[in-house]
Coordinates of N, CA and C in Angstrom, one line a residue:
D1 N 58.8 84.6 -174.4 CA 58.1 83.7 -175.3 C 57.9 82.4 -174.6
E2 N 56.7 81.9 -174.6 CA 56.3 80.7 -173.8 C 57.0 79.4 -174.4
N3 N 57.5 79.5 -175.6 CA 58.1 78.3 -176.3 C 59.6 78.3 -176.1
T4 N 60.1 79.3 -175.4 CA 61.6 79.3 -175.1 C 62.0 78.4 -174.0
S5 N 63.1 77.6 -174.2 CA 63.5 76.6 -173.3 C 65.0 76.8 -173.0
A6 N 65.4 77.0 -171.7 CA 66.8 77.0 -171.3 C 67.6 78.0 -172.1
P7 N 67.2 79.3 -172.2 CA 68.0 80.3 -172.9 C 69.3 80.5 -172.2
F8 N 70.4 80.7 -172.9 CA 71.7 80.6 -172.3 C 72.6 81.8 -172.7
A9 N 72.7 82.1 -173.9 CA 73.7 83.2 -174.4 C 73.0 84.0 -175.4
L10 N 73.4 85.3 -175.5 CA 72.8 86.2 -176.5 C 73.8 87.2 -177.0
D11 N 73.4 87.7 -178.2 CA 74.1 88.9 -178.8 C 73.1 89.7 -179.5
V12 N 73.4 91.0 -179.7 CA 72.5 91.9 -180.3 C 73.1 92.4 -181.7
A13 N 72.3 92.2 -182.7 CA 72.6 92.7 -184.1 C 72.6 94.2 -184.2
P14 N 73.2 94.8 -185.1 CA 73.2 96.3 -185.3 C 71.8 96.8 -185.4
D15 N 70.9 96.1 -185.9 CA 69.5 96.6 -186.1 C 68.6 96.4 -184.9
G16 N 69.2 95.9 -183.8 CA 68.5 95.7 -182.5 C 67.9 94.3 -182.3
R17 N 67.9 93.5 -183.3 CA 67.4 92.1 -183.0 C 68.3 91.3 -182.1
V18 N 67.8 90.5 -181.3 CA 68.5 89.7 -180.3 C 68.6 88.3 -180.8
F19 N 69.8 87.8 -181.0 CA 70.0 86.4 -181.3 C 70.4 85.7 -180.0
F20 N 69.7 84.6 -179.7 CA 70.0 83.9 -178.4 C 69.9 82.4 -178.6
T21 N 70.6 81.7 -177.7 CA 70.7 80.2 -177.8 C 69.8 79.6 -176.8
E22 N 69.4 78.4 -177.1 CA 68.8 77.5 -176.2 C 69.7 76.3 -175.9
L23 N 70.2 76.2 -174.7 CA 71.3 75.3 -174.3 C 71.0 73.9 -174.7
V24 N 69.9 73.4 -174.4 CA 69.6 71.9 -174.5 C 69.0 71.6 -175.9
R25 N 68.1 72.4 -176.4 CA 67.4 72.1 -177.7 C 68.3 72.4 -178.9
G26 N 69.3 73.2 -178.6 CA 70.2 73.6 -179.7 C 69.7 74.5 -180.7
Q27 N 68.7 75.3 -180.3 CA 68.1 76.3 -181.2 C 68.7 77.7 -181.1
I28 N 68.9 78.3 -182.2 CA 69.2 79.7 -182.3 C 67.9 80.5 -182.6
R29 N 67.5 81.4 -181.7 CA 66.3 82.1 -181.9 C 66.5 83.6 -182.0
V30 N 65.6 84.3 -182.6 CA 65.8 85.7 -182.9 C 64.5 86.4 -182.4
Y31 N 64.8 87.4 -181.5 CA 63.8 88.3 -180.9 C 63.9 89.6 -181.6
D32 N 62.7 90.1 -182.1 CA 62.7 91.4 -182.8 C 61.9 92.3 -181.8
P33 N 62.6 93.3 -181.2 CA 62.0 94.2 -180.2 C 60.9 95.1 -180.9
K34 N 61.0 95.3 -182.2 CA 60.0 96.1 -182.9 C 58.6 95.4 -183.0
T35 N 58.6 94.1 -183.2 CA 57.4 93.4 -183.4 C 57.1 92.5 -182.2
R36 N 58.1 92.3 -181.3 CA 58.1 91.4 -180.1 C 57.8 90.0 -180.5
N37 N 58.2 89.6 -181.7 CA 58.1 88.3 -182.2 C 59.4 87.5 -182.0
V38 N 59.3 86.2 -181.7 CA 60.5 85.3 -181.6 C 60.4 84.3 -182.6
K39 N 61.5 84.1 -183.4 CA 61.5 83.1 -184.5 C 62.7 82.2 -184.3
T40 N 62.5 80.9 -184.7 CA 63.6 80.0 -184.6 C 64.4 80.1 -185.9
A41 N 65.7 80.5 -185.8 CA 66.5 80.7 -187.0 C 67.2 79.4 -187.5
I42 N 67.7 78.7 -186.5 CA 68.6 77.5 -186.8 C 68.4 76.5 -185.7
T43 N 68.4 75.2 -186.1 CA 68.4 74.2 -185.0 C 69.6 73.3 -185.3
L44 N 70.5 73.2 -184.3 CA 71.7 72.4 -184.4 C 71.4 71.1 -183.6
N45 N 72.1 70.1 -184.1 CA 72.1 68.8 -183.3 C 73.3 68.8 -182.3
V46 N 72.9 69.1 -181.1 CA 74.0 69.3 -180.1 C 73.9 68.2 -179.0
Y47 N 75.0 67.9 -178.4 CA 75.1 67.0 -177.3 C 74.8 67.8 -176.0
S48 N 73.9 67.5 -175.2 CA 73.6 68.3 -174.0 C 73.6 67.4 -172.8
G49 N 74.0 68.0 -171.7 CA 74.1 67.4 -170.4 C 75.0 68.2 -169.5
G50 N 74.6 68.6 -168.3 CA 75.4 69.5 -167.6 C 75.6 70.8 -168.3
D51 N 76.8 71.2 -168.4 CA 77.1 72.5 -169.1 C 77.3 72.3 -170.6
D52 N 77.1 71.1 -171.2 CA 77.2 70.9 -172.6 C 76.0 71.4 -173.3
G53 N 76.1 71.7 -174.6 CA 75.0 72.1 -175.4 C 75.4 73.3 -176.3
L54 N 74.4 74.2 -176.5 CA 74.6 75.4 -177.4 C 75.0 76.5 -176.4
L55 N 76.3 76.7 -176.3 CA 76.8 77.5 -175.2 C 77.1 79.0 -175.5
G56 N 77.4 79.3 -176.7 CA 77.8 80.7 -177.0 C 77.3 81.2 -178.4
I57 N 77.2 82.5 -178.5 CA 76.8 83.1 -179.8 C 77.4 84.5 -179.9
V58 N 77.8 84.9 -181.1 CA 78.2 86.2 -181.3 C 77.9 86.6 -182.7
V59 N 77.4 87.8 -182.9 CA 77.2 88.4 -184.2 C 78.4 89.1 -184.6
E60 N 78.9 88.9 -185.8 CA 80.1 89.4 -186.3 C 80.1 90.9 -186.4
S61 N 81.2 91.6 -186.2 CA 81.2 93.1 -186.1 C 80.8 93.7 -187.4
M62 N 80.9 93.0 -188.5 CA 80.5 93.5 -189.8 C 79.2 92.8 -190.3
F63 N 78.4 92.5 -189.3 CA 77.1 91.7 -189.6 C 76.3 92.3 -190.7
A64 N 76.2 93.6 -190.7 CA 75.3 94.3 -191.7 C 75.7 94.0 -193.1
E65 N 77.0 93.7 -193.3 CA 77.6 93.5 -194.6 C 77.6 92.0 -194.9
N66 N 77.9 91.1 -193.9 CA 78.1 89.7 -194.2 C 77.1 88.7 -193.6
G67 N 76.4 89.2 -192.6 CA 75.4 88.3 -192.0 C 75.9 87.2 -191.1
W68 N 77.2 87.3 -190.7 CA 77.8 86.1 -190.0 C 77.4 86.1 -188.6
V69 N 77.0 84.9 -188.1 CA 76.7 84.6 -186.7 C 77.5 83.4 -186.3
Y70 N 78.3 83.4 -185.2 CA 79.1 82.4 -184.7 C 78.5 81.7 -183.5
V71 N 78.6 80.4 -183.5 CA 78.0 79.7 -182.3 C 79.1 78.7 -181.8
Y72 N 79.1 78.5 -180.5 CA 80.0 77.6 -179.7 C 79.1 76.5 -179.2
H73 N 79.3 75.3 -179.6 CA 78.4 74.2 -179.3 C 79.1 72.9 -179.1
T74 N 78.5 72.0 -178.4 CA 79.0 70.6 -178.1 C 78.5 69.7 -179.1
T75 N 79.4 69.0 -179.8 CA 79.0 68.0 -180.8 C 79.7 66.6 -180.5
T76 N 79.1 65.6 -181.1 CA 79.6 64.2 -180.9 C 80.3 63.8 -182.2
Q77 N 80.4 64.6 -183.2 CA 81.1 64.3 -184.4 C 82.6 64.1 -184.2
N78 N 83.1 62.9 -184.5 CA 84.5 62.6 -184.2 C 84.9 62.7 -182.8
G79 N 84.0 62.3 -181.9 CA 84.2 62.4 -180.5 C 83.5 63.6 -179.9
T80 N 83.2 63.5 -178.6 CA 82.5 64.7 -178.0 C 83.5 65.8 -177.7
H81 N 83.2 66.9 -178.2 CA 84.0 68.1 -178.1 C 83.2 69.4 -178.4
N82 N 83.8 70.5 -178.1 CA 83.1 71.8 -178.4 C 83.7 72.3 -179.8
R83 N 82.8 73.0 -180.5 CA 83.1 73.4 -181.8 C 82.6 74.9 -182.0
I84 N 83.3 75.6 -182.9 CA 82.8 76.9 -183.3 C 82.4 76.9 -184.7
T85 N 81.2 77.2 -185.0 CA 80.6 77.1 -186.4 C 80.1 78.5 -186.8
R86 N 80.3 78.9 -188.0 CA 79.8 80.2 -188.5 C 78.6 80.0 -189.5
Y87 N 77.5 80.6 -189.2 CA 76.4 80.6 -190.1 C 76.2 82.0 -190.7
T88 N 75.5 82.0 -191.9 CA 75.2 83.3 -192.5 C 73.7 83.5 -192.4
A89 N 73.3 84.6 -191.8 CA 71.9 84.9 -191.6 C 71.3 85.6 -192.8
A90 N 70.1 85.2 -193.1 CA 69.3 86.0 -194.2 C 68.0 86.4 -193.5
G91 N 67.9 87.6 -193.1 CA 66.8 88.0 -192.3 C 66.8 87.3 -191.0
D92 N 65.7 86.6 -190.6 CA 65.7 85.9 -189.3 C 66.1 84.5 -189.4
F93 N 66.6 84.0 -190.6 CA 66.8 82.6 -190.8 C 68.2 82.4 -191.4
A94 N 68.6 81.1 -191.4 CA 69.9 80.8 -192.0 C 69.8 81.0 -193.5
G95 N 70.9 81.6 -194.0 CA 70.9 81.9 -195.4 C 71.4 80.7 -196.2
P96 N 71.5 80.8 -197.5 CA 71.9 79.7 -198.4 C 73.4 79.3 -198.1
G97 N 73.7 78.1 -198.4 CA 75.1 77.6 -198.3 C 75.2 76.9 -196.9
A98 N 76.2 76.0 -196.9 CA 76.4 75.2 -195.7 C 77.1 76.0 -194.6
P99 N 76.8 75.8 -193.3 CA 77.6 76.4 -192.3 C 79.0 76.0 -192.3
K100 N 79.9 76.9 -191.8 CA 81.3 76.7 -191.9 C 81.9 76.4 -190.5
V101 N 82.4 75.2 -190.3 CA 83.1 74.9 -189.1 C 84.4 75.6 -189.1
I102 N 84.7 76.5 -188.2 CA 85.9 77.3 -188.2 C 86.9 76.8 -187.2
F103 N 86.5 76.1 -186.1 CA 87.5 75.7 -185.1 C 86.9 74.6 -184.3
D104 N 87.7 73.5 -184.1 CA 87.3 72.4 -183.2 C 88.2 72.4 -182.0
L105 N 87.6 72.3 -180.8 CA 88.4 72.2 -179.6 C 88.6 70.7 -179.3
P106 N 89.6 70.4 -178.4 CA 89.9 69.0 -178.1 C 88.8 68.2 -177.5
A107 N 88.9 66.9 -177.5 CA 88.0 66.0 -176.9 C 87.7 66.3 -175.4
L108 N 86.5 66.2 -175.0 CA 86.1 66.5 -173.6 C 86.3 65.2 -172.8
S109 N 86.5 65.4 -171.5 CA 86.6 64.3 -170.5 C 85.1 63.9 -170.2
A110 N 85.0 63.0 -169.3 CA 83.6 62.6 -168.9 C 82.9 63.7 -168.1
A111 N 83.6 64.7 -167.6 CA 83.0 65.8 -166.9 C 82.2 66.6 -167.9
T112 N 81.0 67.1 -167.4 CA 80.1 67.9 -168.2 C 80.0 69.3 -167.8
N113 N 81.1 69.8 -167.1 CA 81.0 71.2 -166.6 C 82.3 71.9 -167.0
H114 N 82.3 73.2 -166.8 CA 83.4 74.1 -167.1 C 83.8 74.0 -168.6
N115 N 82.8 74.3 -169.4 CA 83.0 74.3 -170.9 C 83.3 75.7 -171.5
G116 N 83.1 76.8 -170.7 CA 83.3 78.1 -171.3 C 82.2 78.4 -172.3
G117 N 82.5 79.0 -173.4 CA 81.5 79.2 -174.4 C 81.3 80.6 -174.8
A118 N 81.8 81.6 -174.0 CA 81.6 83.0 -174.4 C 82.5 83.4 -175.6
M119 N 81.9 84.2 -176.5 CA 82.7 84.7 -177.6 C 82.4 86.2 -177.8
H120 N 83.4 87.0 -178.2 CA 83.2 88.4 -178.6 C 84.2 88.8 -179.6
F121 N 83.9 89.7 -180.4 CA 84.9 90.3 -181.3 C 85.5 91.6 -180.6
G122 N 86.8 91.7 -180.7 CA 87.5 92.8 -180.2 C 87.6 94.0 -181.2
N123 N 88.1 95.1 -180.7 CA 88.2 96.2 -181.7 C 89.2 95.9 -182.8
D124 N 90.0 94.9 -182.7 CA 90.9 94.4 -183.7 C 90.2 93.5 -184.7
R125 N 88.9 93.3 -184.5 CA 88.1 92.4 -185.4 C 88.6 90.9 -185.3
K126 N 89.2 90.6 -184.2 CA 89.6 89.2 -183.9 C 88.5 88.6 -183.0
L127 N 88.3 87.3 -183.1 CA 87.3 86.6 -182.3 C 88.0 86.0 -181.1
Y128 N 87.5 86.5 -179.9 CA 88.0 86.0 -178.6 C 87.0 85.0 -178.0
V129 N 87.6 83.9 -177.5 CA 86.8 82.8 -177.1 C 87.2 82.3 -175.7
G130 N 86.2 82.1 -174.8 CA 86.5 81.6 -173.5 C 86.4 80.1 -173.4
V131 N 87.4 79.4 -172.9 CA 87.3 77.9 -172.9 C 87.6 77.5 -171.4
G132 N 86.7 76.7 -170.8 CA 86.8 76.3 -169.5 C 87.9 75.2 -169.3
D133 N 88.2 74.8 -168.1 CA 89.2 73.8 -167.8 C 88.7 72.4 -167.9
N134 N 87.4 72.2 -168.2 CA 86.7 70.9 -168.3 C 86.8 70.1 -167.0
A135 N 86.8 70.9 -165.9 CA 86.8 70.4 -164.5 C 88.1 69.6 -164.2
R136 N 89.2 70.0 -164.8 CA 90.4 69.2 -164.6 C 91.6 70.0 -164.0
G137 N 91.4 71.4 -163.9 CA 92.4 72.2 -163.2 C 93.7 72.4 -164.0
S138 N 94.6 71.4 -163.9 CA 96.0 71.5 -164.4 C 96.2 71.9 -165.8
P139 N 95.3 71.5 -166.8 CA 95.5 72.0 -168.1 C 95.5 73.5 -168.3
A140 N 94.9 74.2 -167.3 CA 94.8 75.7 -167.4 C 96.2 76.4 -167.5
Q141 N 97.2 75.7 -166.9 CA 98.6 76.2 -166.9 C 99.4 75.6 -168.1
D142 N 98.8 74.7 -168.8 CA 99.6 74.0 -169.8 C 99.4 74.6 -171.2
K143 N 100.4 75.1 -171.8 CA 100.3 75.7 -173.1 C 100.2 74.7 -174.3
T144 N 100.2 73.4 -174.0 CA 99.9 72.4 -175.0 C 98.5 72.0 -174.9
S145 N 97.7 72.7 -174.1 CA 96.2 72.4 -174.0 C 95.4 73.7 -174.2
L146 N 94.3 73.6 -174.8 CA 93.4 74.7 -175.0 C 92.5 75.0 -173.8
F147 N 92.4 74.0 -172.9 CA 91.5 74.1 -171.8 C 92.0 75.2 -170.8
G148 N 91.0 75.9 -170.2 CA 91.3 76.9 -169.2 C 92.0 78.2 -169.8
K149 N 91.6 78.6 -171.0 CA 92.2 79.6 -171.7 C 91.2 80.6 -172.3
L150 N 91.8 81.8 -172.7 CA 91.1 82.6 -173.7 C 91.9 82.5 -175.0
L151 N 91.1 82.3 -176.1 CA 91.7 82.1 -177.4 C 91.4 83.3 -178.2
R152 N 92.3 83.5 -179.3 CA 92.1 84.6 -180.2 C 92.3 84.1 -181.6
L153 N 91.2 84.3 -182.4 CA 91.2 83.7 -183.8 C 90.9 84.8 -184.8
N154 N 91.2 84.6 -186.1 CA 90.7 85.4 -187.2 C 89.3 85.0 -187.4
D155 N 88.5 85.8 -188.2 CA 87.1 85.5 -188.4 C 86.8 84.2 -189.2
D156 N 87.9 83.7 -189.8 CA 87.7 82.4 -190.5 C 88.3 81.2 -189.8
G157 N 88.7 81.4 -188.5 CA 89.2 80.3 -187.7 C 90.7 80.1 -187.8
T158 N 91.4 80.8 -188.6 CA 92.8 80.7 -188.7 C 93.4 81.5 -187.5
I159 N 94.6 81.4 -187.2 CA 95.2 81.9 -186.0 C 96.1 83.1 -186.3
P160 N 95.9 84.2 -185.7 CA 96.7 85.4 -185.9 C 98.2 85.2 -185.5
T161 N 99.1 85.6 -186.3 CA 100.5 85.3 -186.0 C 101.1 86.2 -184.9
D162 N 100.3 87.3 -184.5 CA 100.7 88.1 -183.4 C 100.2 87.7 -182.1
N163 N 99.6 86.5 -182.0 CA 99.1 86.0 -180.7 C 100.3 85.9 -179.7
P164 N 100.2 86.1 -178.4 CA 101.3 86.2 -177.5 C 102.2 84.9 -177.4
F165 N 101.6 83.7 -177.6 CA 102.3 82.5 -177.5 C 102.6 81.8 -178.8
F166 N 102.4 82.6 -179.9 CA 102.5 81.9 -181.2 C 103.8 81.3 -181.5
N167 N 104.9 81.9 -181.0 CA 106.2 81.3 -181.3 C 106.7 80.3 -180.2
Q168 N 105.9 80.2 -179.1 CA 106.2 79.2 -178.1 C 105.4 77.9 -178.2
T169 N 104.4 77.9 -179.1 CA 103.5 76.7 -179.2 C 103.5 76.3 -180.6
T170 N 102.7 75.3 -180.9 CA 102.5 74.8 -182.3 C 101.0 74.5 -182.5
G171 N 100.7 74.3 -183.8 CA 99.3 73.9 -184.2 C 98.2 74.8 -183.6
V172 N 97.1 74.2 -183.1 CA 96.0 74.9 -182.6 C 96.3 75.7 -181.3
N173 N 97.4 75.2 -180.6 CA 97.7 75.9 -179.4 C 98.2 77.3 -179.6
R174 N 98.6 77.7 -180.8 CA 99.0 79.0 -181.1 C 97.8 80.0 -181.0
A175 N 96.6 79.5 -180.9 CA 95.4 80.3 -180.7 C 95.3 80.9 -179.2
I176 N 96.1 80.4 -178.3 CA 96.0 80.8 -176.9 C 96.4 82.3 -176.8
W177 N 95.6 83.0 -176.1 CA 95.8 84.4 -175.8 C 96.1 84.7 -174.4
A178 N 95.5 84.0 -173.5 CA 95.7 84.1 -172.0 C 95.4 82.8 -171.4
I179 N 96.1 82.5 -170.2 CA 96.0 81.2 -169.6 C 95.6 81.3 -168.1
G180 N 95.4 80.2 -167.5 CA 95.2 80.1 -166.0 C 93.7 80.5 -165.6
L181 N 92.8 80.0 -166.4 CA 91.4 80.3 -166.1 C 90.6 79.0 -165.7
R182 N 89.6 79.1 -164.9 CA 88.8 77.9 -164.5 C 87.6 77.7 -165.4
N183 N 86.8 78.7 -165.5 CA 85.7 78.6 -166.5 C 85.2 80.0 -166.9
P184 N 85.9 80.6 -167.8 CA 85.5 82.0 -168.3 C 84.3 82.0 -169.2
Y185 N 83.1 81.6 -168.6 CA 82.0 81.4 -169.5 C 81.3 82.7 -169.9
T186 N 81.7 83.8 -169.2 CA 81.2 85.1 -169.7 C 82.4 86.1 -169.7
F187 N 82.4 87.0 -170.6 CA 83.3 88.2 -170.6 C 82.7 89.2 -171.5
D188 N 83.3 90.4 -171.6 CA 82.8 91.4 -172.5 C 83.9 92.4 -172.9
V189 N 83.6 93.0 -174.0 CA 84.6 94.0 -174.5 C 83.9 95.4 -174.6
Q190 N 84.4 96.4 -173.9 CA 83.8 97.7 -173.9 C 83.9 98.4 -175.3
P191 N 82.7 98.8 -175.8 CA 82.8 99.5 -177.2 C 83.7 100.7 -177.1
G192 N 84.4 100.9 -178.2 CA 85.2 102.1 -178.2 C 86.6 101.9 -177.7
T193 N 86.7 101.6 -176.4 CA 88.0 101.4 -175.8 C 88.6 100.0 -176.1
G194 N 87.8 99.0 -176.3 CA 88.3 97.6 -176.4 C 88.7 97.0 -175.1
L195 N 88.4 97.7 -174.0 CA 88.8 97.1 -172.7 C 88.0 95.9 -172.4
M196 N 88.6 94.8 -172.0 CA 88.0 93.5 -171.7 C 88.0 93.2 -170.3
Y197 N 86.8 92.7 -169.8 CA 86.8 92.1 -168.4 C 86.2 90.7 -168.5
V198 N 86.9 89.8 -167.8 CA 86.6 88.4 -167.9 C 86.1 87.9 -166.6
N199 N 84.9 87.3 -166.6 CA 84.3 86.7 -165.4 C 84.7 85.2 -165.3
D200 N 85.3 84.8 -164.2 CA 85.8 83.5 -164.1 C 85.2 82.8 -162.9
V201 N 84.7 81.6 -163.0 CA 84.1 80.8 -162.0 C 85.1 80.5 -160.9
G202 N 84.8 80.8 -159.6 CA 85.7 80.4 -158.5 C 85.5 79.0 -158.1
E203 N 86.2 78.6 -157.0 CA 86.0 77.3 -156.5 C 85.2 77.3 -155.1
A204 N 85.9 77.6 -154.0 CA 85.3 77.5 -152.7 C 84.9 78.9 -152.1
A205 N 85.7 79.9 -152.4 CA 85.6 81.2 -151.6 C 85.0 82.3 -152.5
W206 N 85.4 82.5 -153.7 CA 85.0 83.7 -154.5 C 85.0 83.4 -156.0
E207 N 84.3 84.3 -156.7 CA 84.4 84.4 -158.2 C 85.5 85.5 -158.5
E208 N 85.9 85.5 -159.7 CA 86.9 86.6 -160.1 C 86.4 87.3 -161.3
I209 N 86.7 88.6 -161.3 CA 86.6 89.5 -162.5 C 87.9 90.0 -162.8
N210 N 88.5 89.7 -164.0 CA 89.8 90.1 -164.3 C 89.8 90.9 -165.6
Q211 N 90.7 91.9 -165.7 CA 90.9 92.6 -166.9 C 91.6 91.7 -167.9
G212 N 91.1 91.6 -169.1 CA 91.7 90.8 -170.1 C 93.0 91.4 -170.7
A213 N 94.0 90.6 -170.8 CA 95.3 91.1 -171.3 C 96.0 90.0 -172.1
A214 N 96.6 90.4 -173.2 CA 97.4 89.4 -174.0 C 98.5 88.8 -173.2
G215 N 98.6 87.5 -173.1 CA 99.7 86.8 -172.4 C 99.5 86.7 -171.0
A216 N 98.4 87.1 -170.4 CA 98.1 87.1 -169.0 C 98.0 85.7 -168.5
N217 N 98.4 85.5 -167.2 CA 98.2 84.2 -166.5 C 97.4 84.5 -165.2
Y218 N 96.2 84.0 -165.2 CA 95.3 84.3 -164.1 C 95.4 83.4 -162.9
G219 N 96.3 82.4 -163.0 CA 96.7 81.7 -161.8 C 96.1 80.3 -161.5
W220 N 94.9 80.0 -162.1 CA 94.2 78.8 -161.8 C 95.1 77.6 -162.4
P221 N 95.2 76.5 -161.7 CA 94.6 76.1 -160.4 C 95.5 76.4 -159.2
N222 N 96.5 77.2 -159.3 CA 97.5 77.4 -158.2 C 97.0 78.6 -157.3
S223 N 96.2 79.5 -157.8 CA 95.7 80.6 -157.0 C 94.4 81.1 -157.6

């Protein structure tokens, strides 16, 4: 579509429609392969610059019943930070009712890279979220920081009590599922098996593809 600008992330609804994000303009757009039409479903007011903007989208596993679409985006409300918001789709557009903010990440540094943003639902119907290290390195090993992690949430943004570090941490840090990542801005879950592979941005020599595992430590910034 000639009106599309900076497409960044996508997910496919059960009926085959493709929901995708525009990083800078903050638009959620819907492509229908049957008609080949593209429509703008939602426009968010996002902060953009570098890797900031409308970074991630996932269609809920029970989308046919509830119409839920989740987005990961940079906002300046109460300081610049990334946020996960849930919308309800009605056809190709936002449905009635206000969007629900389900999770706010900590304030970002002046760096505008390594934001993560990938989201997928596992076979357990939990929401998995990739969060970058915000170009700072050391927080990836710190369980009192959400940066450089994979998170695991319930579909309403609450934190599952069986998360691997739930009893070792407090507050929002109980959402941590795996640590030691640089910028896991893409990952995926294999249908049926639930097997996860995480793509992590490397530094000087190589990128990494790791199998996702509860409680795993992928070594960044030490290795």
